[in-house]
PDB file of C-alpha atoms in Angstrom:
ATOM      1  CA  UNK A 703       3.121  18.401 -13.606  1.00 39.00           C
ATOM      2  CA  UNK A 704       4.654  22.238 -14.641  1.00 39.00           C
ATOM      3  CA  UNK A 705       4.543  23.877 -17.939  1.00 37.00           C
ATOM      4  CA  UNK A 706       6.617  26.448 -20.033  1.00 38.00           C
ATOM      5  CA  UNK A 707       9.626  26.844 -22.369  1.00 37.00           C
ATOM      6  CA  UNK A 708      12.185  24.687 -22.021  1.00 38.00           C
ATOM      7  CA  UNK A 709      15.242  25.387 -20.369  1.00 35.00           C
ATOM      8  CA  UNK A 710      18.659  25.990 -23.042  1.00 36.00           C
ATOM      9  CA  UNK A 711      20.845  23.307 -20.887  1.00 35.00           C
ATOM     10  CA  UNK A 712      17.571  20.156 -21.231  1.00 36.00           C
ATOM     11  CA  UNK A 713      18.969  17.420 -23.315  1.00 36.00           C
ATOM     12  CA  UNK A 714      18.768  16.769 -26.906  1.00 34.00           C
ATOM     13  CA  UNK A 715      16.828  13.920 -27.962  1.00 35.00           C
ATOM     14  CA  UNK A 716      16.283  13.261 -32.296  1.00 35.00           C
ATOM     15  CA  UNK A 717      16.338  16.836 -32.661  1.00 38.00           C
ATOM     16  CA  UNK A 718      13.915  18.661 -30.115  1.00 40.00           C
ATOM     17  CA  UNK A 719      15.127  18.910 -26.380  1.00 44.00           C
ATOM     18  CA  UNK A 720      13.852  16.317 -24.022  1.00 42.00           C
ATOM     19  CA  UNK A 721      11.712  17.416 -20.489  1.00 46.00           C
ATOM     20  CA  UNK A 722      14.367  18.210 -17.533  1.00 47.00           C
ATOM     21  CA  UNK A 723      13.634  15.671 -15.344  1.00 43.00           C
ATOM     22  CA  UNK A 724      15.187  15.902 -10.960  1.00 45.00           C
ATOM     23  CA  UNK A 725      16.731  12.751  -9.892  1.00 41.00           C
ATOM     24  CA  UNK A 726      13.671  12.007  -7.557  1.00 43.00           C
ATOM     25  CA  UNK A 727       9.968  10.511  -7.416  1.00 55.00           C
ATOM     26  CA  UNK A 728       8.149  13.970  -7.968  1.00 56.00           C
ATOM     27  CA  UNK A 729       9.034  14.329 -11.898  1.00 54.00           C
ATOM     28  CA  UNK A 730       9.076  18.037 -12.991  1.00 55.00           C
ATOM     29  CA  UNK A 731       9.026  18.422 -16.903  1.00 58.00           C
ATOM     30  CA  UNK A 732       9.256  21.300 -19.729  1.00 58.00           C
ATOM     31  CA  UNK A 733       7.783  21.931 -22.257  1.00 54.00           C
ATOM     32  CA  UNK A 734      10.522  21.742 -25.194  1.00 56.00           C
ATOM     33  CA  UNK A 735       8.516  25.149 -27.382  1.00 54.00           C
ATOM     34  CA  UNK A 736       6.368  27.616 -26.049  1.00 57.00           C
ATOM     35  CA  UNK A 737       2.134  27.541 -25.842  1.00 61.00           C
ATOM     36  CA  UNK A 738      -0.081  25.774 -26.994  1.00 61.00           C
ATOM     37  CA  UNK A 739       1.109  26.018 -30.988  1.00 56.00           C
ATOM     38  CA  UNK A 740      -2.840  25.191 -32.927  1.00 62.00           C
ATOM     39  CA  UNK A 741      -3.319  21.301 -33.685  1.00 71.00           C
ATOM     40  CA  UNK A 742       0.287  20.921 -32.615  1.00 64.00           C
ATOM     41  CA  UNK A 743      -0.103  20.224 -29.277  1.00 72.00           C
ATOM     42  CA  UNK A 744       3.410  19.974 -28.776  1.00 77.00           C
ATOM     43  CA  UNK A 745       2.657  20.502 -24.048  1.00 85.00           C
ATOM     44  CA  UNK A 746      -0.005  17.332 -24.935  1.00 89.00           C
ATOM     45  CA  UNK A 747       3.141  15.879 -27.247  1.00 88.00           C
ATOM     46  CA  UNK A 748       5.611  16.612 -24.253  1.00 87.00           C
ATOM     47  CA  UNK A 749       3.425  15.501 -22.207  1.00 91.00           C
ATOM     48  CA  UNK A 750       2.433  12.080 -22.673  1.00 91.00           C
ATOM     49  CA  UNK A 751       6.544  11.408 -23.890  1.00 91.00           C
ATOM     50  CA  UNK A 752       6.995  12.130 -19.856  1.00 91.00           C
ATOM     51  CA  UNK A 753       3.796   9.900 -18.875  1.00 93.00           C
ATOM     52  CA  UNK A 754       5.721   7.405 -20.346  1.00 94.00           C
ATOM     53  CA  UNK A 755       8.767   7.940 -18.958  1.00 93.00           C
ATOM     54  CA  UNK A 756       7.401   7.394 -15.517  1.00 93.00           C
ATOM     55  CA  UNK A 757       5.369   4.194 -16.176  1.00 94.00           C
ATOM     56  CA  UNK A 758       8.474   2.713 -17.421  1.00 94.00           C
ATOM     57  CA  UNK A 759      10.483   3.589 -14.469  1.00 94.00           C
ATOM     58  CA  UNK A 760       6.817   2.729 -12.243  1.00 93.00           C
ATOM     59  CA  UNK A 761       5.017   0.296 -13.762  1.00 94.00           C
ATOM     60  CA  UNK A 762       1.384   0.072 -12.039  1.00 93.00           C
ATOM     61  CA  UNK A 763       1.944   2.705 -10.250  1.00 94.00           C
ATOM     62  CA  UNK A 764      -1.381   5.565 -10.196  1.00 95.00           C
ATOM     63  CA  UNK A 765      -0.135   8.450 -11.616  1.00 96.00           C
ATOM     64  CA  UNK A 766      -1.002  12.041 -10.088  1.00 97.00           C
ATOM     65  CA  UNK A 767      -1.047  15.031 -12.540  1.00 96.00           C
ATOM     66  CA  UNK A 768      -0.527  18.890 -11.558  1.00 96.00           C
ATOM     67  CA  UNK A 769      -1.320  21.146 -13.732  1.00 96.00           C
ATOM     68  CA  UNK A 770      -0.835  25.234 -14.356  1.00 96.00           C
ATOM     69  CA  UNK A 771      -2.333  27.839 -16.321  1.00 95.00           C
ATOM     70  CA  UNK A 772      -1.522  25.678 -19.252  1.00 92.00           C
ATOM     71  CA  UNK A 773      -0.076  23.157 -17.277  1.00 93.00           C
ATOM     72  CA  UNK A 774      -3.814  22.229 -16.190  1.00 96.00           C
ATOM     73  CA  UNK A 775      -5.008  21.411 -19.007  1.00 95.00           C
ATOM     74  CA  UNK A 776      -2.716  19.486 -20.363  1.00 95.00           C
ATOM     75  CA  UNK A 777      -3.280  17.727 -16.844  1.00 96.00           C
ATOM     76  CA  UNK A 778      -7.186  18.224 -17.788  1.00 97.00           C
ATOM     77  CA  UNK A 779      -6.244  16.611 -21.319  1.00 95.00           C
ATOM     78  CA  UNK A 780      -4.435  13.344 -20.308  1.00 96.00           C
ATOM     79  CA  UNK A 781      -7.005  12.850 -16.590  1.00 96.00           C
ATOM     80  CA  UNK A 782      -8.254   9.540 -19.373  1.00 94.00           C
ATOM     81  CA  UNK A 783      -5.407   7.845 -19.247  1.00 94.00           C
ATOM     82  CA  UNK A 784      -6.256   4.740 -17.925  1.00 90.00           C
ATOM     83  CA  UNK A 785      -3.615   5.110 -14.281  1.00 95.00           C
ATOM     84  CA  UNK A 786      -3.523   8.601 -13.657  1.00 97.00           C
ATOM     85  CA  UNK A 787      -6.023   8.182 -10.779  1.00 97.00           C
ATOM     86  CA  UNK A 788      -5.420  12.173  -9.740  1.00 98.00           C
ATOM     87  CA  UNK A 789      -5.768  15.748 -11.780  1.00 98.00           C
ATOM     88  CA  UNK A 790      -5.168  18.769 -10.309  1.00 98.00           C
ATOM     89  CA  UNK A 791      -5.615  21.693 -11.909  1.00 98.00           C
ATOM     90  CA  UNK A 792      -4.503  25.464 -10.481  1.00 98.00           C
ATOM     91  CA  UNK A 793      -6.258  28.300 -12.565  1.00 98.00           C
ATOM     92  CA  UNK A 794      -7.007  26.310 -15.882  1.00 97.00           C
ATOM     93  CA  UNK A 795      -6.458  27.040 -19.079  1.00 95.00           C
ATOM     94  CA  UNK A 796     -10.223  25.850 -20.368  1.00 96.00           C
ATOM     95  CA  UNK A 797     -11.213  25.446 -24.229  1.00 93.00           C
ATOM     96  CA  UNK A 798     -14.737  24.988 -24.770  1.00 91.00           C
ATOM     97  CA  UNK A 799     -13.517  22.897 -27.786  1.00 90.00           C
ATOM     98  CA  UNK A 800     -11.305  20.746 -25.285  1.00 91.00           C
ATOM     99  CA  UNK A 801     -12.475  17.523 -23.811  1.00 91.00           C
ATOM    100  CA  UNK A 802     -14.455  16.719 -20.780  1.00 93.00           C
ATOM    101  CA  UNK A 803     -12.586  12.998 -19.695  1.00 94.00           C
ATOM    102  CA  UNK A 804     -14.966  12.569 -16.237  1.00 96.00           C
ATOM    103  CA  UNK A 805     -15.086   8.769 -15.342  1.00 97.00           C
ATOM    104  CA  UNK A 806     -15.550   7.240 -11.679  1.00 97.00           C
ATOM    105  CA  UNK A 807     -11.984   6.133  -9.904  1.00 96.00           C
ATOM    106  CA  UNK A 808     -10.674  10.074 -11.275  1.00 98.00           C
ATOM    107  CA  UNK A 809     -10.571  12.311  -9.047  1.00 98.00           C
ATOM    108  CA  UNK A 810      -9.828  16.169  -9.583  1.00 98.00           C
ATOM    109  CA  UNK A 811      -8.992  19.021  -7.995  1.00 98.00           C
ATOM    110  CA  UNK A 812     -10.320  22.436  -9.712  1.00 98.00           C
ATOM    111  CA  UNK A 813      -9.069  25.293  -7.952  1.00 98.00           C
ATOM    112  CA  UNK A 814      -8.863  29.194  -8.978  1.00 98.00           C
ATOM    113  CA  UNK A 815      -8.462  32.352  -7.752  1.00 98.00           C
ATOM    114  CA  UNK A 816     -11.442  34.867  -7.723  1.00 97.00           C
ATOM    115  CA  UNK A 817      -9.965  37.326  -9.133  1.00 97.00           C
ATOM    116  CA  UNK A 818      -8.119  35.826 -11.683  1.00 98.00           C
ATOM    117  CA  UNK A 819      -7.851  37.922 -15.661  1.00 97.00           C
ATOM    118  CA  UNK A 820      -5.389  35.813 -17.507  1.00 97.00           C
ATOM    119  CA  UNK A 821      -7.661  32.489 -16.949  1.00 97.00           C
ATOM    120  CA  UNK A 822     -11.720  32.132 -17.092  1.00 97.00           C
ATOM    121  CA  UNK A 823     -12.512  30.641 -12.819  1.00 98.00           C
ATOM    122  CA  UNK A 824     -16.351  29.799 -14.271  1.00 97.00           C
ATOM    123  CA  UNK A 825     -14.955  27.896 -16.825  1.00 97.00           C
ATOM    124  CA  UNK A 826     -13.204  26.147 -14.444  1.00 98.00           C
ATOM    125  CA  UNK A 827     -16.051  25.736 -11.718  1.00 98.00           C
ATOM    126  CA  UNK A 828     -18.366  24.367 -15.577  1.00 97.00           C
ATOM    127  CA  UNK A 829     -15.725  22.029 -16.287  1.00 97.00           C
ATOM    128  CA  UNK A 830     -16.018  20.732 -12.710  1.00 98.00           C
ATOM    129  CA  UNK A 831     -19.880  19.985 -13.138  1.00 97.00           C
ATOM    130  CA  UNK A 832     -19.363  18.312 -16.149  1.00 97.00           C
ATOM    131  CA  UNK A 833     -16.585  16.170 -14.822  1.00 97.00           C
ATOM    132  CA  UNK A 834     -18.600  14.826 -11.593  1.00 98.00           C
ATOM    133  CA  UNK A 835     -21.646  14.227 -14.112  1.00 97.00           C
ATOM    134  CA  UNK A 836     -19.587  12.577 -15.842  1.00 97.00           C
ATOM    135  CA  UNK A 837     -18.083  10.341 -12.334  1.00 98.00           C
ATOM    136  CA  UNK A 838     -15.927  11.504 -11.117  1.00 98.00           C
ATOM    137  CA  UNK A 839     -14.967  13.192  -8.318  1.00 98.00           C
ATOM    138  CA  UNK A 840     -14.649  16.460  -8.139  1.00 98.00           C
ATOM    139  CA  UNK A 841     -13.212  19.750  -5.934  1.00 98.00           C
ATOM    140  CA  UNK A 842     -14.306  22.460  -6.638  1.00 98.00           C
ATOM    141  CA  UNK A 843     -12.048  25.032  -4.510  1.00 98.00           C
ATOM    142  CA  UNK A 844     -12.458  28.527  -5.505  1.00 98.00           C
ATOM    143  CA  UNK A 845      -9.758  31.466  -3.371  1.00 98.00           C
ATOM    144  CA  UNK A 846     -10.767  34.162  -2.747  1.00 97.00           C
ATOM    145  CA  UNK A 847      -8.355  37.948  -3.374  1.00 96.00           C
ATOM    146  CA  UNK A 848      -6.282  35.309  -5.566  1.00 97.00           C
ATOM    147  CA  UNK A 849      -5.376  36.146  -9.647  1.00 96.00           C
ATOM    148  CA  UNK A 850      -3.419  33.601 -11.854  1.00 97.00           C
ATOM    149  CA  UNK A 851      -0.316  33.573 -10.241  1.00 95.00           C
ATOM    150  CA  UNK A 852      -1.630  31.794  -6.885  1.00 95.00           C
ATOM    151  CA  UNK A 853       0.906  34.282  -4.938  1.00 95.00           C
ATOM    152  CA  UNK A 854      -1.270  36.552  -2.526  1.00 95.00           C
ATOM    153  CA  UNK A 855      -2.210  32.623  -0.635  1.00 96.00           C
ATOM    154  CA  UNK A 856       0.638  30.289  -1.291  1.00 95.00           C
ATOM    155  CA  UNK A 857       0.399  28.511   1.937  1.00 96.00           C
ATOM    156  CA  UNK A 858      -3.296  27.576   0.556  1.00 96.00           C
ATOM    157  CA  UNK A 859      -2.669  26.563  -3.032  1.00 97.00           C
ATOM    158  CA  UNK A 860       0.750  24.469  -1.797  1.00 97.00           C
ATOM    159  CA  UNK A 861      -1.371  22.539   1.630  1.00 97.00           C
ATOM    160  CA  UNK A 862      -4.574  22.244  -0.267  1.00 97.00           C
ATOM    161  CA  UNK A 863      -2.731  19.985  -3.625  1.00 98.00           C
ATOM    162  CA  UNK A 864       0.125  17.811  -1.195  1.00 97.00           C
ATOM    163  CA  UNK A 865      -3.429  16.958   0.981  1.00 97.00           C
ATOM    164  CA  UNK A 866      -5.438  16.250  -2.000  1.00 98.00           C
ATOM    165  CA  UNK A 867      -2.315  14.501  -4.358  1.00 97.00           C
ATOM    166  CA  UNK A 868      -0.891  12.614  -0.344  1.00 96.00           C
ATOM    167  CA  UNK A 869      -5.208  11.343   0.628  1.00 96.00           C
ATOM    168  CA  UNK A 870      -5.646  10.258  -2.697  1.00 96.00           C
ATOM    169  CA  UNK A 871      -2.591   7.937  -3.856  1.00 94.00           C
ATOM    170  CA  UNK A 872      -2.491   7.324  -0.349  1.00 90.00           C
ATOM    171  CA  UNK A 873      -6.413   6.133   0.713  1.00 75.00           C
TER     172      UNK A 873
END
């Protein structure tokens, strides 16, 4: 699930910009508002809307959530949803009060650049330990020489995420 500010040309629904959709099976949603917005947690509202849309189109299918930074935070918040079977959080924003929703059957890939100065790789690793303790199948992958933007080793990020999601959903 992508994160970021909503696009100006996104359709308006109920006075709010609706997340934009591409016309194929990979779905990408963009947030209506920038930031977490405290108690409002607008990225979660947008992501839940997107999940409902996906469920309506692909009822009964397992769902993989992929997010970077705040998108990773959203993905980990939604890990408790029954049809979410796979979570990939790339350099996720992890806060102490966030829910930890690991469970048996959940597959989680946590990747983080070891040189990240925006979000803390140690918090991501600790999140993985908690989720693993709750029964989730967690893969922790620190990326040497990488910062927050994932630009130094793009093929590493792309290959590992694609392989993980493919293996998770198809095997």
